[in-house]
């Protein structure tokens, strides 16, 4: 965060700059799973971005409380979101019939 601007920068394993995306929220935790980046913000939004283009895969989900931690299950079926007030939110991933 520089001068109230937040950005996500993408580099290759060899350190080559691949791109960046300006963010509206302040990221509190993130997790890379497969081809996606799952991010939580202090403003209470859960975002899922494509790992290579950094574009949003879905519109951010409002959790209404600051997010402190994020984890994705081993099967990539659920996202576990820990909130500031101590609540644990479990978000199903996939189509409604699969969840």
PDB file of C-alpha atoms in Angstrom:
ATOM      1  CA  UNK A   1       0.000   0.000   0.000  1.00  0.00           C
ATOM      2  CA  UNK A   2       1.594   3.233  -1.170  1.00  0.00           C
ATOM      3  CA  UNK A   3      -0.276   6.525  -0.702  1.00  0.00           C
ATOM      4  CA  UNK A   4      -3.646   4.775  -0.178  1.00  0.00           C
ATOM      5  CA  UNK A   5      -3.241   2.700  -3.343  1.00  0.00           C
ATOM      6  CA  UNK A   6      -3.115  -1.085  -3.238  1.00  0.00           C
ATOM      7  CA  UNK A   7      -1.906  -3.281  -6.064  1.00  0.00           C
ATOM      8  CA  UNK A   8      -1.344  -6.945  -6.801  1.00  0.00           C
ATOM      9  CA  UNK A   9       1.833  -7.653  -8.787  1.00  0.00           C
ATOM     10  CA  UNK A  10       2.549 -10.878 -10.666  1.00  0.00           C
ATOM     11  CA  UNK A  11       6.076 -12.200 -11.281  1.00  0.00           C
ATOM     12  CA  UNK A  12       7.323 -15.432 -12.840  1.00  0.00           C
ATOM     13  CA  UNK A  13       9.350 -17.936 -10.834  1.00  0.00           C
ATOM     14  CA  UNK A  14      12.460 -16.408 -12.420  1.00  0.00           C
ATOM     15  CA  UNK A  15      11.538 -12.894 -11.285  1.00  0.00           C
ATOM     16  CA  UNK A  16      10.200 -11.571 -14.607  1.00  0.00           C
ATOM     17  CA  UNK A  17       7.448  -8.958 -14.161  1.00  0.00           C
ATOM     18  CA  UNK A  18       4.221 -10.265 -15.744  1.00  0.00           C
ATOM     19  CA  UNK A  19       1.630  -7.657 -14.747  1.00  0.00           C
ATOM     20  CA  UNK A  20      -0.296  -5.916 -12.003  1.00  0.00           C
ATOM     21  CA  UNK A  21      -3.832  -5.008 -10.976  1.00  0.00           C
ATOM     22  CA  UNK A  22      -4.910  -2.061  -8.824  1.00  0.00           C
ATOM     23  CA  UNK A  23      -7.077  -3.086  -5.876  1.00  0.00           C
ATOM     24  CA  UNK A  24      -9.816  -1.110  -4.152  1.00  0.00           C
ATOM     25  CA  UNK A  25      -9.445  -2.991  -0.860  1.00  0.00           C
ATOM     26  CA  UNK A  26      -6.602  -3.590   1.568  1.00  0.00           C
ATOM     27  CA  UNK A  27      -5.649  -7.275   1.389  1.00  0.00           C
ATOM     28  CA  UNK A  28      -5.456  -9.027   4.759  1.00  0.00           C
ATOM     29  CA  UNK A  29      -4.826 -12.607   3.567  1.00  0.00           C
ATOM     30  CA  UNK A  30      -4.460 -14.500   0.313  1.00  0.00           C
ATOM     31  CA  UNK A  31      -4.128 -18.072  -0.849  1.00  0.00           C
ATOM     32  CA  UNK A  32      -3.010 -19.414  -4.240  1.00  0.00           C
ATOM     33  CA  UNK A  33      -4.862 -22.563  -5.266  1.00  0.00           C
ATOM     34  CA  UNK A  34      -4.457 -24.097  -8.680  1.00  0.00           C
ATOM     35  CA  UNK A  35      -5.086 -21.347 -11.217  1.00  0.00           C
ATOM     36  CA  UNK A  36      -6.748 -18.909  -8.795  1.00  0.00           C
ATOM     37  CA  UNK A  37      -5.840 -16.392  -6.104  1.00  0.00           C
ATOM     38  CA  UNK A  38      -8.320 -16.223  -3.227  1.00  0.00           C
ATOM     39  CA  UNK A  39      -8.060 -12.943  -1.301  1.00  0.00           C
ATOM     40  CA  UNK A  40      -9.704 -11.465   1.765  1.00  0.00           C
ATOM     41  CA  UNK A  41      -9.727  -7.777   2.641  1.00  0.00           C
ATOM     42  CA  UNK A  42     -10.003  -5.623   5.736  1.00  0.00           C
ATOM     43  CA  UNK A  43     -13.086  -4.099   4.115  1.00  0.00           C
ATOM     44  CA  UNK A  44     -14.790  -7.528   4.316  1.00  0.00           C
ATOM     45  CA  UNK A  45     -14.686  -8.722   0.706  1.00  0.00           C
ATOM     46  CA  UNK A  46     -13.738 -12.202  -0.507  1.00  0.00           C
ATOM     47  CA  UNK A  47     -12.313 -12.070  -4.049  1.00  0.00           C
ATOM     48  CA  UNK A  48     -11.287 -14.820  -6.446  1.00  0.00           C
ATOM     49  CA  UNK A  49      -8.910 -13.820  -9.252  1.00  0.00           C
ATOM     50  CA  UNK A  50      -7.374 -15.675 -12.170  1.00  0.00           C
ATOM     51  CA  UNK A  51      -3.705 -16.354 -11.399  1.00  0.00           C
ATOM     52  CA  UNK A  52      -2.426 -15.432 -14.855  1.00  0.00           C
ATOM     53  CA  UNK A  53      -4.541 -12.401 -15.828  1.00  0.00           C
ATOM     54  CA  UNK A  54      -5.255 -11.159 -12.260  1.00  0.00           C
ATOM     55  CA  UNK A  55      -8.833 -10.387 -13.368  1.00  0.00           C
ATOM     56  CA  UNK A  56     -11.792 -11.148 -11.102  1.00  0.00           C
ATOM     57  CA  UNK A  57     -13.313 -14.583 -11.742  1.00  0.00           C
ATOM     58  CA  UNK A  58     -16.514 -13.657  -9.895  1.00  0.00           C
ATOM     59  CA  UNK A  59     -17.727 -10.454  -8.296  1.00  0.00           C
ATOM     60  CA  UNK A  60     -16.402 -10.058  -4.717  1.00  0.00           C
ATOM     61  CA  UNK A  61     -18.507 -11.588  -1.933  1.00  0.00           C
ATOM     62  CA  UNK A  62     -19.315  -9.261   0.976  1.00  0.00           C
ATOM     63  CA  UNK A  63     -18.654 -10.811   4.391  1.00  0.00           C
ATOM     64  CA  UNK A  64     -19.623  -7.581   6.219  1.00  0.00           C
ATOM     65  CA  UNK A  65     -16.693  -7.918   8.650  1.00  0.00           C
ATOM     66  CA  UNK A  66     -12.919  -7.632   8.136  1.00  0.00           C
ATOM     67  CA  UNK A  67     -11.415 -10.931   6.960  1.00  0.00           C
ATOM     68  CA  UNK A  68      -8.437 -12.136   8.986  1.00  0.00           C
ATOM     69  CA  UNK A  69      -7.605 -15.472   7.352  1.00  0.00           C
ATOM     70  CA  UNK A  70      -8.477 -17.655   4.377  1.00  0.00           C
ATOM     71  CA  UNK A  71      -7.924 -21.324   3.660  1.00  0.00           C
ATOM     72  CA  UNK A  72      -9.044 -23.610   0.845  1.00  0.00           C
ATOM     73  CA  UNK A  73      -9.810 -27.287   1.465  1.00  0.00           C
ATOM     74  CA  UNK A  74      -7.567 -29.930  -0.064  1.00  0.00           C
ATOM     75  CA  UNK A  75     -10.236 -30.914  -2.601  1.00  0.00           C
ATOM     76  CA  UNK A  76     -10.835 -27.224  -3.544  1.00  0.00           C
ATOM     77  CA  UNK A  77     -14.501 -27.713  -2.638  1.00  0.00           C
ATOM     78  CA  UNK A  78     -14.811 -25.052   0.083  1.00  0.00           C
ATOM     79  CA  UNK A  79     -13.208 -21.782   1.170  1.00  0.00           C
ATOM     80  CA  UNK A  80     -12.870 -21.226   4.919  1.00  0.00           C
ATOM     81  CA  UNK A  81     -12.999 -17.552   5.917  1.00  0.00           C
ATOM     82  CA  UNK A  82     -12.106 -16.351   9.430  1.00  0.00           C
ATOM     83  CA  UNK A  83     -13.652 -12.999  10.337  1.00  0.00           C
ATOM     84  CA  UNK A  84     -12.600 -10.340  12.838  1.00  0.00           C
ATOM     85  CA  UNK A  85     -15.500 -11.150  15.180  1.00  0.00           C
ATOM     86  CA  UNK A  86     -14.411 -14.793  15.484  1.00  0.00           C
ATOM     87  CA  UNK A  87     -16.930 -16.296  13.060  1.00  0.00           C
ATOM     88  CA  UNK A  88     -15.903 -18.943  10.556  1.00  0.00           C
ATOM     89  CA  UNK A  89     -17.707 -18.704   7.219  1.00  0.00           C
ATOM     90  CA  UNK A  90     -17.635 -21.716   4.892  1.00  0.00           C
ATOM     91  CA  UNK A  91     -18.175 -20.894   1.218  1.00  0.00           C
ATOM     92  CA  UNK A  92     -18.958 -23.715  -1.199  1.00  0.00           C
ATOM     93  CA  UNK A  93     -17.078 -23.653  -4.497  1.00  0.00           C
ATOM     94  CA  UNK A  94     -18.603 -24.816  -7.766  1.00  0.00           C
ATOM     95  CA  UNK A  95     -22.076 -25.101  -9.176  1.00  0.00           C
ATOM     96  CA  UNK A  96     -24.989 -25.260  -6.676  1.00  0.00           C
ATOM     97  CA  UNK A  97     -25.613 -28.935  -7.475  1.00  0.00           C
ATOM     98  CA  UNK A  98     -21.967 -29.745  -6.667  1.00  0.00           C
ATOM     99  CA  UNK A  99     -21.941 -27.808  -3.390  1.00  0.00           C
TER     100      UNK A  99
END
